[in-house]
């Protein structure tokens, strides 16, 4: 078993290597003067079961290209099996045609990864479960739910929380965590009643006096979370925290979260936290390496991955 790290999240790759008692396979990613990517694997990988860890996070196109070129290099170096470990699968939000003459970029990216020579994919909390079907190779989609469940239980202080989906599209994900915690579920239903009028937030469920935990896959601008948290507080919630797998946190998101009514935002390190995230007082990062490392160990040993979530 060999483990190669792309440049998008080296600390995560190193933590996974630590979990698996491996040293990272030596390789270099260089740039030509015009920024073309050049990859060189500096160890023999012939006949090996190779895992390449790369989140296709910001800068998404560069990180995606680096992943594709690493896979091509491994394939041409006769690796026996290549598993693309993509903790954060960028482009996942473009998983359907929102209007005429628009792309389905998630499918295009799945095709690119497959065509480059990937044998299997390991990813985490895909934006929509059906993206798994965009790949015609085995694809394991892990859930951060057990990691979140453990943290929530440790920080409950006797409260019975209410798990809340910040939009109708996230209900399945929120229900999964609510079930594990044996907690109630509420839903924020955003609606624009008439064009040009501002969005109305309806809360399905009684959150009065409750400690609410918003659950989502991605926090990008932070708008969805901050607005949902405000709507919950307006309906009498006692406190609102959020558990989100992928901290994309673009632009002024960290400042927006800091200035919001959110007590705390908990994310994983599927995307390497920026200095702003590390310095934020109400953002906490949970390590995801043990979950990904264990799944990789099971894949290498041909053991069950789904039983990780029983
Ligand atoms: C949407 O379907 C996703 O699950 C997230 O709710 C969304 O991507 C969050 O984006 P933002 O933080 O920019 O509101």
mmCIF file of C-alpha atoms and ligand atoms in Angstrom:
data_model
loop_
_atom_site.group_PDB
_atom_site.id
_atom_site.type_symbol
_atom_site.label_atom_id
_atom_site.label_comp_id
_atom_site.label_asym_id
_atom_site.label_seq_id
_atom_site.Cartn_x
_atom_site.Cartn_y
_atom_site.Cartn_z
ATOM 1 C CA UNK A 1 0.000 0.000 0.000
ATOM 2 C CA UNK A 2 1.433 3.375 -1.020
ATOM 3 C CA UNK A 3 0.153 6.843 -0.175
ATOM 4 C CA UNK A 4 0.843 9.864 -2.340
ATOM 5 C CA UNK A 5 -0.154 13.396 -1.328
ATOM 6 C CA UNK A 6 -1.255 16.143 -3.668
ATOM 7 C CA UNK A 7 -0.648 19.729 -2.591
ATOM 8 C CA UNK A 8 -4.224 20.676 -1.681
ATOM 9 C CA UNK A 9 -4.120 19.318 1.886
ATOM 10 C CA UNK A 10 -0.733 17.898 2.849
ATOM 11 C CA UNK A 11 -1.368 18.023 6.633
ATOM 12 C CA UNK A 12 -4.390 15.742 6.146
ATOM 13 C CA UNK A 13 -2.371 13.339 3.959
ATOM 14 C CA UNK A 14 0.380 13.285 6.623
ATOM 15 C CA UNK A 15 -2.185 12.593 9.364
ATOM 16 C CA UNK A 16 -3.640 9.718 7.309
ATOM 17 C CA UNK A 17 -0.111 8.368 6.755
ATOM 18 C CA UNK A 18 0.426 8.574 10.542
ATOM 19 C CA UNK A 19 -2.795 6.621 11.169
ATOM 20 C CA UNK A 20 -1.693 3.927 8.722
ATOM 21 C CA UNK A 21 1.944 3.871 9.884
ATOM 22 C CA UNK A 22 3.118 4.738 6.386
ATOM 23 C CA UNK A 23 5.551 7.289 5.033
ATOM 24 C CA UNK A 24 4.289 9.372 2.129
ATOM 25 C CA UNK A 25 5.509 8.231 -1.269
ATOM 26 C CA UNK A 26 8.100 10.652 -2.592
ATOM 27 C CA UNK A 27 6.945 12.755 -5.493
ATOM 28 C CA UNK A 28 7.192 16.301 -6.707
ATOM 29 C CA UNK A 29 4.704 18.575 -8.374
ATOM 30 C CA UNK A 30 6.395 21.358 -10.291
ATOM 31 C CA UNK A 31 5.184 24.159 -12.523
ATOM 32 C CA UNK A 32 6.474 25.215 -15.902
ATOM 33 C CA UNK A 33 6.846 28.956 -16.448
ATOM 34 C CA UNK A 34 3.337 29.115 -17.910
ATOM 35 C CA UNK A 35 1.963 27.302 -14.784
ATOM 36 C CA UNK A 36 1.471 23.926 -16.488
ATOM 37 C CA UNK A 37 1.629 21.160 -13.868
ATOM 38 C CA UNK A 38 4.438 18.596 -14.015
ATOM 39 C CA UNK A 39 4.465 15.573 -11.685
ATOM 40 C CA UNK A 40 7.271 13.143 -10.991
ATOM 41 C CA UNK A 41 6.877 10.094 -8.715
ATOM 42 C CA UNK A 42 10.294 9.455 -7.175
ATOM 43 C CA UNK A 43 9.691 5.858 -5.990
ATOM 44 C CA UNK A 44 8.870 2.608 -7.721
ATOM 45 C CA UNK A 45 5.102 1.984 -7.644
ATOM 46 C CA UNK A 46 4.950 -0.948 -10.102
ATOM 47 C CA UNK A 47 2.382 -3.480 -8.914
ATOM 48 C CA UNK A 48 1.450 -1.387 -5.842
ATOM 49 C CA UNK A 49 -1.962 -0.523 -4.349
ATOM 50 C CA UNK A 50 -1.629 3.283 -4.496
ATOM 51 C CA UNK A 51 -3.846 5.885 -2.812
ATOM 52 C CA UNK A 52 -3.571 9.539 -3.863
ATOM 53 C CA UNK A 53 -5.039 12.085 -1.418
ATOM 54 C CA UNK A 54 -6.228 15.317 -3.003
ATOM 55 C CA UNK A 55 -9.218 17.550 -2.221
ATOM 56 C CA UNK A 56 -10.398 19.482 -5.253
ATOM 57 C CA UNK A 57 -10.862 22.596 -3.141
ATOM 58 C CA UNK A 58 -9.668 26.177 -3.812
ATOM 59 C CA UNK A 59 -7.988 26.691 -6.250
ATOM 60 C CA UNK A 60 -10.323 23.995 -7.584
ATOM 61 C CA UNK A 61 -9.082 23.858 -11.169
ATOM 62 C CA UNK A 62 -5.389 23.665 -10.215
ATOM 63 C CA UNK A 63 -6.025 20.988 -7.602
ATOM 64 C CA UNK A 64 -8.193 18.975 -9.980
ATOM 65 C CA UNK A 65 -5.555 19.152 -12.724
ATOM 66 C CA UNK A 66 -2.856 18.102 -10.257
ATOM 67 C CA UNK A 67 -4.973 15.093 -9.242
ATOM 68 C CA UNK A 68 -5.530 14.054 -12.865
ATOM 69 C CA UNK A 69 -1.847 14.359 -13.735
ATOM 70 C CA UNK A 70 -0.774 12.384 -10.629
ATOM 71 C CA UNK A 71 -3.198 9.605 -11.596
ATOM 72 C CA UNK A 72 -1.821 9.570 -15.135
ATOM 73 C CA UNK A 73 1.754 9.365 -13.795
ATOM 74 C CA UNK A 74 0.821 6.472 -11.460
ATOM 75 C CA UNK A 75 -1.010 4.629 -14.215
ATOM 76 C CA UNK A 76 1.929 4.954 -16.626
ATOM 77 C CA UNK A 77 4.220 3.765 -13.811
ATOM 78 C CA UNK A 78 2.210 0.489 -13.683
ATOM 79 C CA UNK A 79 0.560 0.895 -10.277
ATOM 80 C CA UNK A 80 -1.680 -2.178 -9.758
ATOM 81 C CA UNK A 81 -4.645 -0.204 -8.379
ATOM 82 C CA UNK A 82 -5.104 3.567 -8.066
ATOM 83 C CA UNK A 83 -7.577 4.946 -5.546
ATOM 84 C CA UNK A 84 -8.342 8.650 -5.715
ATOM 85 C CA UNK A 85 -9.020 9.776 -2.131
ATOM 86 C CA UNK A 86 -10.950 13.016 -2.561
ATOM 87 C CA UNK A 87 -11.983 14.213 0.917
ATOM 88 C CA UNK A 88 -13.711 17.253 -0.626
ATOM 89 C CA UNK A 89 -15.092 16.651 -4.116
ATOM 90 C CA UNK A 90 -15.297 20.073 -5.758
ATOM 91 C CA UNK A 91 -17.799 20.733 -8.563
ATOM 92 C CA UNK A 92 -20.295 18.492 -6.726
ATOM 93 C CA UNK A 93 -22.838 21.308 -6.464
ATOM 94 C CA UNK A 94 -23.187 21.293 -10.249
ATOM 95 C CA UNK A 95 -24.950 17.929 -10.244
ATOM 96 C CA UNK A 96 -27.959 18.749 -12.434
ATOM 97 C CA UNK A 97 -28.986 21.206 -15.116
ATOM 98 C CA UNK A 98 -30.390 24.265 -13.322
ATOM 99 C CA UNK A 99 -31.601 25.630 -16.649
ATOM 100 C CA UNK A 100 -31.345 25.095 -20.377
ATOM 101 C CA UNK A 101 -27.849 25.108 -21.951
ATOM 102 C CA UNK A 102 -26.027 24.582 -18.626
ATOM 103 C CA UNK A 103 -23.476 21.844 -17.827
ATOM 104 C CA UNK A 104 -23.514 18.996 -15.324
ATOM 105 C CA UNK A 105 -19.943 19.613 -14.219
ATOM 106 C CA UNK A 106 -19.981 16.975 -11.452
ATOM 107 C CA UNK A 107 -20.463 14.309 -14.126
ATOM 108 C CA UNK A 108 -17.764 15.834 -16.349
ATOM 109 C CA UNK A 109 -15.280 15.823 -13.447
ATOM 110 C CA UNK A 110 -16.213 12.208 -12.603
ATOM 111 C CA UNK A 111 -15.508 11.283 -16.242
ATOM 112 C CA UNK A 112 -12.144 13.084 -16.168
ATOM 113 C CA UNK A 113 -11.063 11.297 -12.984
ATOM 114 C CA UNK A 114 -12.083 7.915 -14.393
ATOM 115 C CA UNK A 115 -10.484 8.502 -17.800
ATOM 116 C CA UNK A 116 -7.189 9.544 -16.176
ATOM 117 C CA UNK A 117 -6.815 5.930 -14.963
ATOM 118 C CA UNK A 118 -8.469 5.795 -11.523
ATOM 119 C CA UNK A 119 -9.640 2.357 -10.380
ATOM 120 C CA UNK A 120 -11.701 3.483 -7.412
ATOM 121 C CA UNK A 121 -12.727 6.618 -5.551
ATOM 122 C CA UNK A 122 -12.986 7.301 -1.833
ATOM 123 C CA UNK A 123 -14.744 10.507 -0.836
ATOM 124 C CA UNK A 124 -16.596 12.094 2.065
ATOM 125 C CA UNK A 125 -20.110 13.489 2.395
ATOM 126 C CA UNK A 126 -20.825 13.999 -1.282
ATOM 127 C CA UNK A 127 -23.144 16.935 -1.854
ATOM 128 C CA UNK A 128 -25.735 14.491 -3.210
ATOM 129 C CA UNK A 129 -25.526 10.710 -2.780
ATOM 130 C CA UNK A 130 -26.427 10.073 -6.418
ATOM 131 C CA UNK A 131 -23.095 11.625 -7.546
ATOM 132 C CA UNK A 132 -21.677 8.198 -6.615
ATOM 133 C CA UNK A 133 -23.479 6.936 -9.712
ATOM 134 C CA UNK A 134 -21.655 9.473 -11.912
ATOM 135 C CA UNK A 135 -18.600 7.215 -11.574
ATOM 136 C CA UNK A 136 -18.555 3.888 -13.415
ATOM 137 C CA UNK A 137 -15.887 2.614 -11.001
ATOM 138 C CA UNK A 138 -16.339 1.576 -7.340
ATOM 139 C CA UNK A 139 -16.914 4.708 -5.241
ATOM 140 C CA UNK A 140 -17.113 4.798 -1.451
ATOM 141 C CA UNK A 141 -18.846 7.815 0.067
ATOM 142 C CA UNK A 142 -17.945 8.172 3.761
ATOM 143 C CA UNK A 143 -20.049 10.082 6.298
ATOM 144 C CA UNK A 144 -18.685 12.409 8.948
ATOM 145 C CA UNK A 145 -21.776 11.597 11.075
ATOM 146 C CA UNK A 146 -19.896 9.306 13.542
ATOM 147 C CA UNK A 147 -17.209 11.981 14.037
ATOM 148 C CA UNK A 148 -19.862 14.653 14.631
ATOM 149 C CA UNK A 149 -21.928 12.359 16.860
ATOM 150 C CA UNK A 150 -18.957 11.735 19.169
ATOM 151 C CA UNK A 151 -18.190 15.454 19.443
ATOM 152 C CA UNK A 152 -21.827 16.391 20.057
ATOM 153 C CA UNK A 153 -22.192 13.777 22.803
ATOM 154 C CA UNK A 154 -19.030 15.093 24.489
ATOM 155 C CA UNK A 155 -20.356 18.661 24.432
ATOM 156 C CA UNK A 156 -24.057 18.151 25.222
ATOM 157 C CA UNK A 157 -23.928 19.093 28.921
ATOM 158 C CA UNK A 158 -27.188 17.253 29.531
ATOM 159 C CA UNK A 159 -29.113 19.088 26.780
ATOM 160 C CA UNK A 160 -31.365 17.168 24.377
ATOM 161 C CA UNK A 161 -30.465 18.849 21.069
ATOM 162 C CA UNK A 162 -32.627 19.458 18.047
ATOM 163 C CA UNK A 163 -30.922 18.664 14.751
ATOM 164 C CA UNK A 164 -31.854 21.155 12.038
ATOM 165 C CA UNK A 165 -31.459 20.986 8.268
ATOM 166 C CA UNK A 166 -30.786 24.510 6.918
ATOM 167 C CA UNK A 167 -32.721 23.717 3.733
ATOM 168 C CA UNK A 168 -35.088 21.102 2.372
ATOM 169 C CA UNK A 169 -32.283 19.531 0.266
ATOM 170 C CA UNK A 170 -30.285 18.585 3.371
ATOM 171 C CA UNK A 171 -33.017 16.686 5.216
ATOM 172 C CA UNK A 172 -31.623 13.185 4.529
ATOM 173 C CA UNK A 173 -28.204 14.179 5.918
ATOM 174 C CA UNK A 174 -29.695 15.849 9.018
ATOM 175 C CA UNK A 175 -32.048 12.914 9.647
ATOM 176 C CA UNK A 176 -29.073 10.512 9.642
ATOM 177 C CA UNK A 177 -27.378 12.451 12.445
ATOM 178 C CA UNK A 178 -30.656 12.983 14.350
ATOM 179 C CA UNK A 179 -31.229 9.208 14.311
ATOM 180 C CA UNK A 180 -27.738 8.488 15.631
ATOM 181 C CA UNK A 181 -28.297 11.013 18.444
ATOM 182 C CA UNK A 182 -31.890 9.960 19.043
ATOM 183 C CA UNK A 183 -32.738 13.658 18.647
ATOM 184 C CA UNK A 184 -35.676 15.536 17.098
ATOM 185 C CA UNK A 185 -35.430 17.014 13.611
ATOM 186 C CA UNK A 186 -36.458 20.458 12.372
ATOM 187 C CA UNK A 187 -36.195 21.930 8.869
ATOM 188 C CA UNK A 188 -35.649 25.470 7.639
ATOM 189 C CA UNK A 189 -37.830 26.040 4.601
ATOM 190 C CA UNK A 190 -36.656 29.033 2.547
ATOM 191 C CA UNK A 191 -39.224 30.519 0.227
ATOM 192 C CA UNK A 192 -39.504 33.588 -1.969
ATOM 193 C CA UNK A 193 -43.252 34.118 -2.067
ATOM 194 C CA UNK A 194 -43.156 36.518 -5.028
ATOM 195 C CA UNK A 195 -40.326 37.533 -7.408
ATOM 196 C CA UNK A 196 -38.452 40.583 -6.054
ATOM 197 C CA UNK A 197 -39.566 39.971 -2.455
ATOM 198 C CA UNK A 198 -37.013 38.845 0.115
ATOM 199 C CA UNK A 199 -36.837 35.193 1.200
ATOM 200 C CA UNK A 200 -39.094 34.039 4.024
ATOM 201 C CA UNK A 201 -37.695 31.469 6.452
ATOM 202 C CA UNK A 202 -40.299 29.072 7.792
ATOM 203 C CA UNK A 203 -39.232 26.632 10.495
ATOM 204 C CA UNK A 204 -40.851 23.213 10.341
ATOM 205 C CA UNK A 205 -40.736 21.984 13.961
ATOM 206 C CA UNK A 206 -40.920 23.711 17.346
ATOM 207 C CA UNK A 207 -37.473 25.015 18.324
ATOM 208 C CA UNK A 208 -38.604 27.238 21.202
ATOM 209 C CA UNK A 209 -36.182 26.844 24.138
ATOM 210 C CA UNK A 210 -34.136 24.183 22.307
ATOM 211 C CA UNK A 211 -30.413 23.901 21.633
ATOM 212 C CA UNK A 212 -30.261 23.633 17.816
ATOM 213 C CA UNK A 213 -27.554 21.960 15.748
ATOM 214 C CA UNK A 214 -27.566 22.926 12.086
ATOM 215 C CA UNK A 215 -26.116 20.170 9.878
ATOM 216 C CA UNK A 216 -24.853 20.678 6.329
ATOM 217 C CA UNK A 217 -22.275 19.335 3.868
ATOM 218 C CA UNK A 218 -20.735 22.631 2.736
ATOM 219 C CA UNK A 219 -20.294 26.073 4.241
ATOM 220 C CA UNK A 220 -19.119 28.414 1.507
ATOM 221 C CA UNK A 221 -20.157 32.063 1.895
ATOM 222 C CA UNK A 222 -21.803 31.188 5.214
ATOM 223 C CA UNK A 223 -25.053 32.819 4.087
ATOM 224 C CA UNK A 224 -27.188 29.678 4.385
ATOM 225 C CA UNK A 225 -25.981 28.934 7.928
ATOM 226 C CA UNK A 226 -26.058 32.484 9.309
ATOM 227 C CA UNK A 227 -29.553 33.158 7.961
ATOM 228 C CA UNK A 228 -30.857 29.832 9.243
ATOM 229 C CA UNK A 229 -29.287 30.444 12.671
ATOM 230 C CA UNK A 230 -30.942 33.871 12.865
ATOM 231 C CA UNK A 231 -34.327 32.413 11.876
ATOM 232 C CA UNK A 232 -33.996 29.760 14.619
ATOM 233 C CA UNK A 233 -33.099 32.374 17.257
ATOM 234 C CA UNK A 234 -36.077 34.479 16.118
ATOM 235 C CA UNK A 235 -38.287 31.438 16.789
ATOM 236 C CA UNK A 236 -36.996 31.162 20.361
ATOM 237 C CA UNK A 237 -34.057 28.718 20.077
ATOM 238 C CA UNK A 238 -31.863 28.746 23.194
ATOM 239 C CA UNK A 239 -28.594 28.509 21.203
ATOM 240 C CA UNK A 240 -27.545 27.500 17.687
ATOM 241 C CA UNK A 241 -24.351 25.707 16.662
ATOM 242 C CA UNK A 242 -23.519 24.157 13.292
ATOM 243 C CA UNK A 243 -21.795 20.957 12.176
ATOM 244 C CA UNK A 244 -20.631 21.106 8.547
ATOM 245 C CA UNK A 245 -18.290 18.621 6.854
ATOM 246 C CA UNK A 246 -16.535 20.835 4.305
ATOM 247 C CA UNK A 247 -15.333 24.296 5.359
ATOM 248 C CA UNK A 248 -15.038 25.952 1.939
ATOM 249 C CA UNK A 249 -15.390 29.344 3.675
ATOM 250 C CA UNK A 250 -14.744 31.646 0.697
ATOM 251 C CA UNK A 251 -14.328 35.416 0.745
ATOM 252 C CA UNK A 252 -15.589 37.043 3.948
ATOM 253 C CA UNK A 253 -17.230 33.873 5.291
ATOM 254 C CA UNK A 254 -15.097 33.671 8.445
ATOM 255 C CA UNK A 255 -15.977 37.262 9.408
ATOM 256 C CA UNK A 256 -19.631 36.601 8.606
ATOM 257 C CA UNK A 257 -19.658 33.553 10.898
ATOM 258 C CA UNK A 258 -17.872 35.555 13.618
ATOM 259 C CA UNK A 259 -20.512 38.285 13.434
ATOM 260 C CA UNK A 260 -23.463 35.878 13.383
ATOM 261 C CA UNK A 261 -25.633 34.485 16.161
ATOM 262 C CA UNK A 262 -23.943 31.092 15.741
ATOM 263 C CA UNK A 263 -22.425 29.951 19.006
ATOM 264 C CA UNK A 264 -19.984 27.716 17.179
ATOM 265 C CA UNK A 265 -19.280 26.266 13.742
ATOM 266 C CA UNK A 266 -17.645 22.841 13.765
ATOM 267 C CA UNK A 267 -16.052 21.639 10.500
ATOM 268 C CA UNK A 268 -13.657 18.856 9.525
ATOM 269 C CA UNK A 269 -10.227 19.284 7.940
ATOM 270 C CA UNK A 270 -11.351 17.738 4.606
ATOM 271 C CA UNK A 271 -10.201 21.127 3.247
ATOM 272 C CA UNK A 272 -7.004 22.549 4.744
ATOM 273 C CA UNK A 273 -8.091 25.281 7.193
ATOM 274 C CA UNK A 274 -6.797 28.754 6.249
ATOM 275 C CA UNK A 275 -5.055 30.970 8.809
ATOM 276 C CA UNK A 276 -8.303 32.936 9.140
ATOM 277 C CA UNK A 277 -10.170 29.725 10.033
ATOM 278 C CA UNK A 278 -7.451 28.697 12.490
ATOM 279 C CA UNK A 279 -7.661 32.083 14.191
ATOM 280 C CA UNK A 280 -11.462 32.250 14.345
ATOM 281 C CA UNK A 281 -12.815 32.067 17.882
ATOM 282 C CA UNK A 282 -16.128 30.395 16.992
ATOM 283 C CA UNK A 283 -14.859 27.859 14.418
ATOM 284 C CA UNK A 284 -13.525 24.491 15.565
ATOM 285 C CA UNK A 285 -11.927 21.874 13.293
ATOM 286 C CA UNK A 286 -12.290 18.122 13.899
ATOM 287 C CA UNK A 287 -9.709 15.719 12.404
ATOM 288 C CA UNK A 288 -11.103 13.450 9.704
ATOM 289 C CA UNK A 289 -7.860 11.471 9.116
ATOM 290 C CA UNK A 290 -8.783 8.531 11.413
ATOM 291 C CA UNK A 291 -12.047 7.918 9.514
ATOM 292 C CA UNK A 292 -10.442 8.200 6.060
ATOM 293 C CA UNK A 293 -7.360 6.232 7.154
ATOM 294 C CA UNK A 294 -9.511 3.409 8.540
ATOM 295 C CA UNK A 295 -11.566 3.276 5.325
ATOM 296 C CA UNK A 296 -8.330 3.092 3.298
ATOM 297 C CA UNK A 297 -7.007 0.308 5.507
ATOM 298 C CA UNK A 298 -10.231 -1.655 4.951
ATOM 299 C CA UNK A 299 -10.133 -1.067 1.182
ATOM 300 C CA UNK A 300 -6.535 -2.318 1.056
ATOM 301 C CA UNK A 301 -7.475 -5.408 3.103
ATOM 302 C CA UNK A 302 -10.718 -5.978 1.127
ATOM 303 C CA UNK A 303 -12.788 -5.527 4.307
ATOM 304 C CA UNK A 304 -16.204 -3.902 4.719
ATOM 305 C CA UNK A 305 -16.244 -0.087 4.658
ATOM 306 C CA UNK A 306 -19.969 0.317 5.330
ATOM 307 C CA UNK A 307 -19.630 -1.391 8.718
ATOM 308 C CA UNK A 308 -17.684 1.713 9.834
ATOM 309 C CA UNK A 309 -21.095 3.397 10.121
ATOM 310 C CA UNK A 310 -23.072 0.668 11.943
HETATM 311 C C1 LIG B 1 -26.403 23.711 -0.669
HETATM 312 O O1 LIG B 1 -27.178 22.933 -1.225
HETATM 313 C C2 LIG B 1 -25.318 23.236 0.235
HETATM 314 O O2 LIG B 1 -25.699 22.092 0.944
HETATM 315 C C3 LIG B 1 -24.912 24.331 1.214
HETATM 316 O O3 LIG B 1 -26.029 24.662 2.012
HETATM 317 C C4 LIG B 1 -24.436 25.557 0.464
HETATM 318 O O4 LIG B 1 -23.466 25.209 -0.486
HETATM 319 C C5 LIG B 1 -23.847 26.555 1.451
HETATM 320 O O5 LIG B 1 -23.428 27.677 0.724
HETATM 321 P P1 LIG B 1 -23.271 29.086 1.432
HETATM 322 O O6 LIG B 1 -22.441 28.893 2.666
HETATM 323 O O7 LIG B 1 -22.598 29.930 0.373
HETATM 324 O O8 LIG B 1 -24.656 29.589 1.756
#
